[in-house]
Coordinates of C-alpha atoms and ligand atoms in Angstrom, one line a residue:
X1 CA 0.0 0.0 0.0
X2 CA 1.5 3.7 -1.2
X3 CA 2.0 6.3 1.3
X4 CA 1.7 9.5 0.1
X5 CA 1.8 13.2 2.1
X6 CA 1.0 16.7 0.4
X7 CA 2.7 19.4 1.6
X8 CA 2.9 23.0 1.2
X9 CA -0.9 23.0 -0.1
X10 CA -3.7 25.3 0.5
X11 CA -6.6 22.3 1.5
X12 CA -10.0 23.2 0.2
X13 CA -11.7 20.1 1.9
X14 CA -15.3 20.9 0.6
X15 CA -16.7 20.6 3.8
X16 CA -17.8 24.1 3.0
X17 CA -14.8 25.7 5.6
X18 CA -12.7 28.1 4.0
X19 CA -9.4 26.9 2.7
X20 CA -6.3 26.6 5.0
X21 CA -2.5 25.8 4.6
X22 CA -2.0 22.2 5.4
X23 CA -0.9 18.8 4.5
X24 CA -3.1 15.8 3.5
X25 CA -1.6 12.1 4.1
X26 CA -3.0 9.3 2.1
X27 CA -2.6 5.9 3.0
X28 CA -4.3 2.9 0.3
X29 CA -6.8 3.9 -1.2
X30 CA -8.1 6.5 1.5
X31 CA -7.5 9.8 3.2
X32 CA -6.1 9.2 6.7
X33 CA -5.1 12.3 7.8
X34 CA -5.6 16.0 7.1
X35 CA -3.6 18.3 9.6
X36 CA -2.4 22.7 9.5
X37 CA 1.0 23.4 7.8
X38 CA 3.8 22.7 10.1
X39 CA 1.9 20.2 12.3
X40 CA 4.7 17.1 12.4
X41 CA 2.8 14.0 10.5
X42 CA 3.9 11.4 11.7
X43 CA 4.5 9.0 8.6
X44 CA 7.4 7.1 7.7
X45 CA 7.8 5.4 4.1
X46 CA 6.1 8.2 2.8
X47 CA 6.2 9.6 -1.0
X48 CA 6.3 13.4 -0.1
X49 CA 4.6 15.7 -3.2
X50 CA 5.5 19.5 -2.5
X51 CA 2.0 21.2 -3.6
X52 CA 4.4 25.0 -4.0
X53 CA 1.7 26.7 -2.8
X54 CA -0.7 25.0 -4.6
X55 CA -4.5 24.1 -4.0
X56 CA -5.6 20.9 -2.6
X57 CA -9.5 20.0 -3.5
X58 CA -11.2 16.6 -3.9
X59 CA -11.9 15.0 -7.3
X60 CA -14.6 17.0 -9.6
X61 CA -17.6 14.7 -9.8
X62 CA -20.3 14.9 -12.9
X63 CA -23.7 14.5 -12.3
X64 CA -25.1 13.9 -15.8
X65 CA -22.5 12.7 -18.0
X66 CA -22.5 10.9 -21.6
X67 CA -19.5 8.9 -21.6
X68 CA -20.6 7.0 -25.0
X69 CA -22.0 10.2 -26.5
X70 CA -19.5 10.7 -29.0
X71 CA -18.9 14.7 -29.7
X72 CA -21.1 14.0 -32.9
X73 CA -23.5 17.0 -34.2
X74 CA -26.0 14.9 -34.6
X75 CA -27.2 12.4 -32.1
X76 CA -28.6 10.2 -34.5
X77 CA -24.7 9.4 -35.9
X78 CA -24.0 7.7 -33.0
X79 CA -26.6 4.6 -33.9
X80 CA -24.7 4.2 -36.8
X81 CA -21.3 3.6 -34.4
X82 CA -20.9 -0.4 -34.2
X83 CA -20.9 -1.4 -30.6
X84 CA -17.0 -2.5 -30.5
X85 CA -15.9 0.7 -31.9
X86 CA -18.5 2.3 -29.7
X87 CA -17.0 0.5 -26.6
X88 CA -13.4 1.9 -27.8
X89 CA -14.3 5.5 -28.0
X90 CA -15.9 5.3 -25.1
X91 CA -13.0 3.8 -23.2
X92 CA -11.4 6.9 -24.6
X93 CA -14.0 9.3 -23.3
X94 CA -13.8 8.1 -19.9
X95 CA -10.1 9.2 -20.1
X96 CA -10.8 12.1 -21.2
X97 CA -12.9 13.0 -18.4
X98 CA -10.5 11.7 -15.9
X99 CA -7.7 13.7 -17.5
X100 CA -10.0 16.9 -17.0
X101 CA -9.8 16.7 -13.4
X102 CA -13.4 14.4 -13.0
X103 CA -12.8 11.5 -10.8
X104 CA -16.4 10.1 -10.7
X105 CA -19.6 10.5 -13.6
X106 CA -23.3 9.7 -13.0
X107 CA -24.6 9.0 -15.9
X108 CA -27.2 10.4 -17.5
X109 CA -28.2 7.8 -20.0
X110 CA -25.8 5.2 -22.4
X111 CA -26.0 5.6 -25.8
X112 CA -26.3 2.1 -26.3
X113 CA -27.8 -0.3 -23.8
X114 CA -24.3 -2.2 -22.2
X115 CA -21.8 0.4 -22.8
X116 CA -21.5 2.2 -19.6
X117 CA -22.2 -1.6 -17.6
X118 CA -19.1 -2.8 -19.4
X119 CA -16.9 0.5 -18.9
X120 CA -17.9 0.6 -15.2
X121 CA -16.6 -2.6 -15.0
X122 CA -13.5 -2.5 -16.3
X123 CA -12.8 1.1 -14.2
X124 CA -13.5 -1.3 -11.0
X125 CA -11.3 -3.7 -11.9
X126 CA -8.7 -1.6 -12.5
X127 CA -8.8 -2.4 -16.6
X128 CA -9.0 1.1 -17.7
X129 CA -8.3 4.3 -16.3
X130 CA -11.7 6.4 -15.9
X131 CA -13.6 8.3 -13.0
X132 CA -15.9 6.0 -11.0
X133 CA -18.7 5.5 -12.5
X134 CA -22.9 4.7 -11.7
X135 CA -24.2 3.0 -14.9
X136 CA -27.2 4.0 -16.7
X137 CA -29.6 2.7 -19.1
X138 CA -30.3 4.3 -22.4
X139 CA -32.9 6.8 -22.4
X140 CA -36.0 5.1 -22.8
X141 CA -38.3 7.0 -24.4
X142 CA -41.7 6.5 -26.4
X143 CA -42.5 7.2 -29.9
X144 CA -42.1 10.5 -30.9
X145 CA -40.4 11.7 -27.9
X146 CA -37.0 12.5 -27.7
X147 CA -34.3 10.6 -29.0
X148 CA -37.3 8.9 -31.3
X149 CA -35.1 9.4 -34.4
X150 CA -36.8 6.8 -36.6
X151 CA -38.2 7.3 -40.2
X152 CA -41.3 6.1 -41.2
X153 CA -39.5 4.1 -44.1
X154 CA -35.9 3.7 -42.3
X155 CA -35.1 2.4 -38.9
X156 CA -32.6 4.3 -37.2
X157 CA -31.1 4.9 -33.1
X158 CA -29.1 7.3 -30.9
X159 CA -29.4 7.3 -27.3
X160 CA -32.8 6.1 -26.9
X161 CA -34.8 2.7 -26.8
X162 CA -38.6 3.5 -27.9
X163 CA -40.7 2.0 -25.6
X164 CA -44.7 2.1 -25.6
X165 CA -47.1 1.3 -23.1
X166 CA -46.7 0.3 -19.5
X167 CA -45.3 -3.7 -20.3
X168 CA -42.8 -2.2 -22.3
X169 CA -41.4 -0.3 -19.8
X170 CA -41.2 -2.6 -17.2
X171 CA -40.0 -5.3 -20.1
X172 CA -36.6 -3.3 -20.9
X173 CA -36.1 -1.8 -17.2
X174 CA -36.4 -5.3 -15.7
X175 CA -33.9 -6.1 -18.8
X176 CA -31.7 -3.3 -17.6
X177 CA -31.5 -4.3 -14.3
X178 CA -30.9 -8.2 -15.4
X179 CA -27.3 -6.4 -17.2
X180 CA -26.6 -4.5 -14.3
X181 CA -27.3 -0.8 -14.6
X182 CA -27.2 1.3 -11.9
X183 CA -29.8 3.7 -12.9
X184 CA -33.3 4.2 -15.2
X185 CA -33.3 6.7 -17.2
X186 CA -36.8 7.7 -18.9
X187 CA -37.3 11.1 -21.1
X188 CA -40.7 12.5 -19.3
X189 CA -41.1 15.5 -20.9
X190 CA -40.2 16.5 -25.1
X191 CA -37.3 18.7 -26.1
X192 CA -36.4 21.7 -27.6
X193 CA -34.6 19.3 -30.3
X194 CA -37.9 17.3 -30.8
X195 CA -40.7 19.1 -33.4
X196 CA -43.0 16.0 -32.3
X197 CA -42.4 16.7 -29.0
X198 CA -41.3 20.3 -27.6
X199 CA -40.3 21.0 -24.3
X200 CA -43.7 21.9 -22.7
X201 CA -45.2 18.6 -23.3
X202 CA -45.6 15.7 -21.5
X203 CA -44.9 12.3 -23.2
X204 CA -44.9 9.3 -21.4
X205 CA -48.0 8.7 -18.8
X206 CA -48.4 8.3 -15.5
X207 CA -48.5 4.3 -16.0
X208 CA -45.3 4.1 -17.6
X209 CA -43.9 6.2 -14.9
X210 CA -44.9 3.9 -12.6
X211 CA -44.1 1.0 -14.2
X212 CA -40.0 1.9 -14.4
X213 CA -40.1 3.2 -11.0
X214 CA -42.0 0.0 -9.4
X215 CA -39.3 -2.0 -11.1
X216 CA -36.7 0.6 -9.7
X217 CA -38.0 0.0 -6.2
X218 CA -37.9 -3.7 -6.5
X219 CA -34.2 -3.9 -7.0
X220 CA -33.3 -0.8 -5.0
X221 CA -32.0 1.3 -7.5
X222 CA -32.6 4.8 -8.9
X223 CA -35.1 6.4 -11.6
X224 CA -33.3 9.8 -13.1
X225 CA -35.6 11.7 -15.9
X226 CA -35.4 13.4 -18.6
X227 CA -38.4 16.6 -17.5
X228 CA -38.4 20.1 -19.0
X229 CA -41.6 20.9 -17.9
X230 CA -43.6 21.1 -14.5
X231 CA -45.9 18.7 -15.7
X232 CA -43.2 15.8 -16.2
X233 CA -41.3 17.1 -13.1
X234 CA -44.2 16.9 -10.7
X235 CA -45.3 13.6 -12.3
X236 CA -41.9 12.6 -11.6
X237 CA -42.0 13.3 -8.2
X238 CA -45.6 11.5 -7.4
X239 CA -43.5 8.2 -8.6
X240 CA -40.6 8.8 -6.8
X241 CA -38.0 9.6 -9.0
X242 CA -34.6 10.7 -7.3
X243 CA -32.8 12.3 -10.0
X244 CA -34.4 15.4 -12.2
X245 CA -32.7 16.9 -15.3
X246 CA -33.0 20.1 -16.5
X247 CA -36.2 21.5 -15.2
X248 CA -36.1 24.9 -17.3
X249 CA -39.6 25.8 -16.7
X250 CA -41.4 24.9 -14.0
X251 CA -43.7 26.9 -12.0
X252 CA -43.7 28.1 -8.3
X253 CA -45.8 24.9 -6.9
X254 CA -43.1 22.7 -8.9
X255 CA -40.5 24.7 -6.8
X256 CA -42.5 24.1 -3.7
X257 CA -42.5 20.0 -4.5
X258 CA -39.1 20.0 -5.2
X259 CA -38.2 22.0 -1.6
X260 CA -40.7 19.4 0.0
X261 CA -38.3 16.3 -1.0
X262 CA -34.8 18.5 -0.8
X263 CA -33.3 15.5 1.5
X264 CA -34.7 13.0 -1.1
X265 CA -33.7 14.3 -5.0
X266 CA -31.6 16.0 -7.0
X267 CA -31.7 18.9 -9.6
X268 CA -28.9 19.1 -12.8
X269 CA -30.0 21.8 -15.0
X270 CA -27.8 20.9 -18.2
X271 CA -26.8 24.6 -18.9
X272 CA -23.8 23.5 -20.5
X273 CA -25.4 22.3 -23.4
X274 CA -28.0 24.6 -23.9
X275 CA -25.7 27.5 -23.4
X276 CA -23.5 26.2 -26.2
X277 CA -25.7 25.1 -28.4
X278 CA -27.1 28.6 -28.6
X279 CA -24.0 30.6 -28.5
X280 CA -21.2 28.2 -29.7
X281 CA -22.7 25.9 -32.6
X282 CA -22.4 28.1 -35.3
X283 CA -20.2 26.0 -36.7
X284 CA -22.2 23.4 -37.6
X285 CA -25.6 25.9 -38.7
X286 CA -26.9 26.5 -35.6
X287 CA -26.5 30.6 -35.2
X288 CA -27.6 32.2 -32.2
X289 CA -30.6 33.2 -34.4
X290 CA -32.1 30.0 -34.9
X291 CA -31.3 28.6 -31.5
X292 CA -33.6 31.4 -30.2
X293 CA -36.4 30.3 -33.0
X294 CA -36.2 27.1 -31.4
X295 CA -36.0 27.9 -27.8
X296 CA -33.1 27.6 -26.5
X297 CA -32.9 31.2 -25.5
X298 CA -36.2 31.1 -23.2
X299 CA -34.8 27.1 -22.3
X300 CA -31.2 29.3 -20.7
X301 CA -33.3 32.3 -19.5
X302 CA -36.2 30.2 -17.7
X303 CA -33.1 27.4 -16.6
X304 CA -31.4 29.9 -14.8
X305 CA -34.5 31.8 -13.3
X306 CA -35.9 28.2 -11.8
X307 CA -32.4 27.2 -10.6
X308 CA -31.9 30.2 -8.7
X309 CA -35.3 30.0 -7.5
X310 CA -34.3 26.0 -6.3
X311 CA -30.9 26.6 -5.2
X312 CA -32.7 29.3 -2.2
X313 CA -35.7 27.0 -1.1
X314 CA -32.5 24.8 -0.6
X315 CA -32.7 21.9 -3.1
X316 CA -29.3 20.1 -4.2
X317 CA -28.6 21.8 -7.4
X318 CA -25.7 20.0 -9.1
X319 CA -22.9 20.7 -12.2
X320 CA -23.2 18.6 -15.0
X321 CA -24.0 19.3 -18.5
X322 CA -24.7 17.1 -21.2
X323 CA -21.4 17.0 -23.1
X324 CA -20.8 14.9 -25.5
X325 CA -22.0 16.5 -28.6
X326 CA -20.0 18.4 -31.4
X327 CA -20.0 21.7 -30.0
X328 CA -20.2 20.6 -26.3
X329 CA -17.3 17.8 -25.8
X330 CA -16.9 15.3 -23.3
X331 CA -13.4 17.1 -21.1
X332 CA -14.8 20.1 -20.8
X333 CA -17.6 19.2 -18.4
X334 CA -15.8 21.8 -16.1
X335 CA -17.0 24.5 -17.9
X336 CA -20.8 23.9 -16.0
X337 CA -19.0 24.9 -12.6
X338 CA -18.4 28.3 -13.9
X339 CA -21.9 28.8 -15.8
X340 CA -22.7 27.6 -11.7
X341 CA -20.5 31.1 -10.8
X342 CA -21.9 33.2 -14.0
X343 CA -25.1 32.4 -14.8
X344 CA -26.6 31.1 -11.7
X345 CA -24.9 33.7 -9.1
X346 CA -23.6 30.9 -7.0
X347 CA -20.4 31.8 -5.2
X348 CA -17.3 30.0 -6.7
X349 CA -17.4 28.0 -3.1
X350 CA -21.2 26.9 -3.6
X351 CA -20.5 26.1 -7.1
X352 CA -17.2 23.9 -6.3
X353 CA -19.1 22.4 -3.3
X354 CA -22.4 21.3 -5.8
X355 CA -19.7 20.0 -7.9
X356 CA -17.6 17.6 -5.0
X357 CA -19.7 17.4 -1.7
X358 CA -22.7 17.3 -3.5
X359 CA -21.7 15.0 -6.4
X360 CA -20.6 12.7 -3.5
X361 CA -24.0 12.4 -3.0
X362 CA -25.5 11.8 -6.1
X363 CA -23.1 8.9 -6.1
X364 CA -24.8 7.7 -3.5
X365 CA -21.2 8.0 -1.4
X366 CA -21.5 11.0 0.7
X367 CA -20.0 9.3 3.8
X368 CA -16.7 9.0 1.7
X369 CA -16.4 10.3 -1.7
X370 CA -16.3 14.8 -2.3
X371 CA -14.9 15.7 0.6
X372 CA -11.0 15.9 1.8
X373 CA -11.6 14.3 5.0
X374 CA -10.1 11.6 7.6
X375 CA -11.4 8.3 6.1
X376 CA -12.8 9.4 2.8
X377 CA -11.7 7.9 -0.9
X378 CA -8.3 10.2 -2.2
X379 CA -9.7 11.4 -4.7
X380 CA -7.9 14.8 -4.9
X381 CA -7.3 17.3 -7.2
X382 CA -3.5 19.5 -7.0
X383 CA -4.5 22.5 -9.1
X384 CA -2.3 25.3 -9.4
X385 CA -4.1 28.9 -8.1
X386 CA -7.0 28.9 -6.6
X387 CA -10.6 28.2 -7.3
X388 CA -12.4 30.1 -5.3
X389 CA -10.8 33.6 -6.8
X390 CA -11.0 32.0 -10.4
X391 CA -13.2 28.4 -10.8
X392 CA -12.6 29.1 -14.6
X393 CA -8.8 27.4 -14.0
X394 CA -10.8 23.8 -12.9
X395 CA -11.3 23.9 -16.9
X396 CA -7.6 24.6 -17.5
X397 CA -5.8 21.0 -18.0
X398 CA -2.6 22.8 -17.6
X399 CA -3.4 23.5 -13.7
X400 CA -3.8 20.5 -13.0
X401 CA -0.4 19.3 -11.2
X402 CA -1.8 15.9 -9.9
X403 CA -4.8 13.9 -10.5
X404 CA -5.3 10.9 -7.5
X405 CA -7.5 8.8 -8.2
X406 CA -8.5 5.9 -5.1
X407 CA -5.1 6.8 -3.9
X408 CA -3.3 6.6 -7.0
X409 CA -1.7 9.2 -9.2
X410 CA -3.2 9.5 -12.5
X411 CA -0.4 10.6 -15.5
X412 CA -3.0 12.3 -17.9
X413 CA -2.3 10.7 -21.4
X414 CA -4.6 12.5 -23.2
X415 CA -3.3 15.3 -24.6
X416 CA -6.1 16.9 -27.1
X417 CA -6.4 20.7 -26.6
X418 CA -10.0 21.4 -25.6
X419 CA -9.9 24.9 -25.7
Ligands
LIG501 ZN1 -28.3 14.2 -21.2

């Protein structure tokens, strides 16, 4: 077992305390002791790393990542991805994330139905470097609804299974399970990116609802949906799901639900992508102009007015934000932390803590994972500056002057510029 003790860092421990000059001793796989500078650890055999000043923080943690989304424009190229290559690239994704400075990913949905099962796998096992990960399902939808990219006279697949009725449902969940994900994911409400379906309707029914979350229940895992609307997010909560994305427009008894079950759920907005796809897709014909014909505008401007509203009634609003599309890649998830600072008005210390303490908890590991703490998983980030003047830097590779991951250094690899 390694030994390792930082020295001469600045320890932001994300307990929510302010930041202080100490050392941090790791010992396995775990944190066993955080003391002040100049306190005498008592540790022999140890590795020492000289931080120079720099700061100490635990492992960024993404609460709706696409680690088989595959930086494509469209989503619909992805179907056309055979499954080996698909495993491959996404392999190479999970590096990528772990080279940014993300040390564990909840995922938001697979792109096809075993890929994130196998990759969490082989992280555990040590096969391939990658954050920790919770498995989900692909994002099981019906037809029409989002991620419905079929043509009358042409079958064709992204991200989504199409499901109809309350048998199907429970069929491919139960299915699911059988492979071992760790979480349901189901597409409530349409989508901005959906004609058939905008982002103010509500798709699936209450029985199908039911029918993923009774399944859910039965094998103790978690339901995390797809809801835009306040509609799909209070029929969301009547069944008990745990994990709502996006949430752009929902009213002030929505709010009020959400506040009701703070202990119980969590909120990740997605700015990331809609911010980008309105202001950075250009590129690839989607001006600013026609983003704000289809929505996306009021999708940012209602986003961030609900989130601020959330964030004070106190619900657990987390980073994370659907990268994994052309203009929105997977390794620059870090980006959402400062949308967190600009957009949503949280301090960089709120934002950093929704993105470690809080992301512990998503992971369902909030006893020992986002926090720098006796006890708790190294996970730990040595980032040159500080965060809480600039959180921009936590999307600055270059800062990055260790990445631990379960106690052992991580050498990033990757070297693709993700400016
Ligand atoms: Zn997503």
């Amino acid at each position: 077992m390694s030994r390792i003790l930082f020295t001469n860092v600045s320890v932001l421990d994300c307990t929510g305390a302010d930041p202080f000059p100490g050392q941090v001793l790791v010992d396995g796989e775990r944190i066993k002791a955080v003391v002040p500078a100049g306190k005498l650890v008592a540790a022999s055999g140890v590795t020492v790393v000289d931080g120079r000043g720099g700061t100490l923080m635990p492992g960024l943690i993404e609460s709706h990542s696409h680690l088989s989304f595959l930086d494509c424009p469209s989503s619909v190229e992805m179907g056309f991805v055979p499954p080996e290559e698909h495993m491959l690239l996404t392999a190479r994704n999970a590096r990528r994330l772990l080279d940014a400075g993300f040390t564990s990913c909840m995922s938001a949905a697979s792109a096809k139905p075993r890929l994130d099962i196998a990759l969490r796998n082989a992280i555990d096992a040590g096969e391939l470097p990658g954050p920790r990960t919770l498995a989900a399902s692909p994002e099981m939808t019906v037809s029409a609804g989002l991620g419905d990219v079929r043509l009358w006279h042409m079958y064709r697949e992204n991200f989504a299974v199409v499901l109809n009725g309350e048998q199907e449902f429970r069929r491919f969940a139960r299915e699911m399970v059988r492979e071992g994900v760790d979480t349901l994911k189901i597409n409530i409400s349409g989508d901005a990116g959906t004609p058939a379906s905008p982002s103010g309707r509500t798709v699936m029914t209450e029985a199908e609802v039911e029918a993923v979350c009774d399944v859910a229940r039965a094998h103790e895992l978690r339901v995390a949906c797809h809801a835009r609307n306040s509609e799909s997010v209070q029929m969301a909560l009547r069944h008990g799901v745990e994990i709502i994305y996006h949430a752009n427009f929902i009213d002030d008894a929505t709010c009020a639900m959400l506040e009701a079950q703070a202990d119980r759920v969590f909120v990740a907005p997605t700015l990331g992508a809609t911010y980008t796809t309105l202001y950075e897709a250009g590129e690839w014909g989607m001006s600013t102009e026609v983003g704000e014909r289809r929505g996306l505008g009021e999708e940012l401007r209602q986003g961030i007015e609900s989130m601020k509203a959330l964030h004070r009634r106190g619900v657990r609003v987390l980073p994370g934000g659907d990268y994994g599309f052309a203009w929105n890649r997977n390794g620059t998830n870090a980006r959402d932390i400062a949308h967190f600072v600009s957009l949503l008005e949280f301090t960089p210390m709120q934002a950093i803590l929704a993105a470690t303490k809080l992301g512990g908890e998503i992971m369902l590991r909030g006893h020992e994972l986002g926090q720098i703490k006796p006890g708790y998983l190294a996970d730990l980030l040595l980032v040159e500056g500080d965060p809480l003047q600039d959180v921009g830097i936590l999307t600055d590779r270059k800062r990055f002057r260790a990445i631990m991951k379960n106690g052992e250094m991580q050498t990033c690899q990757d070297r693709v510029s993700y400016s």
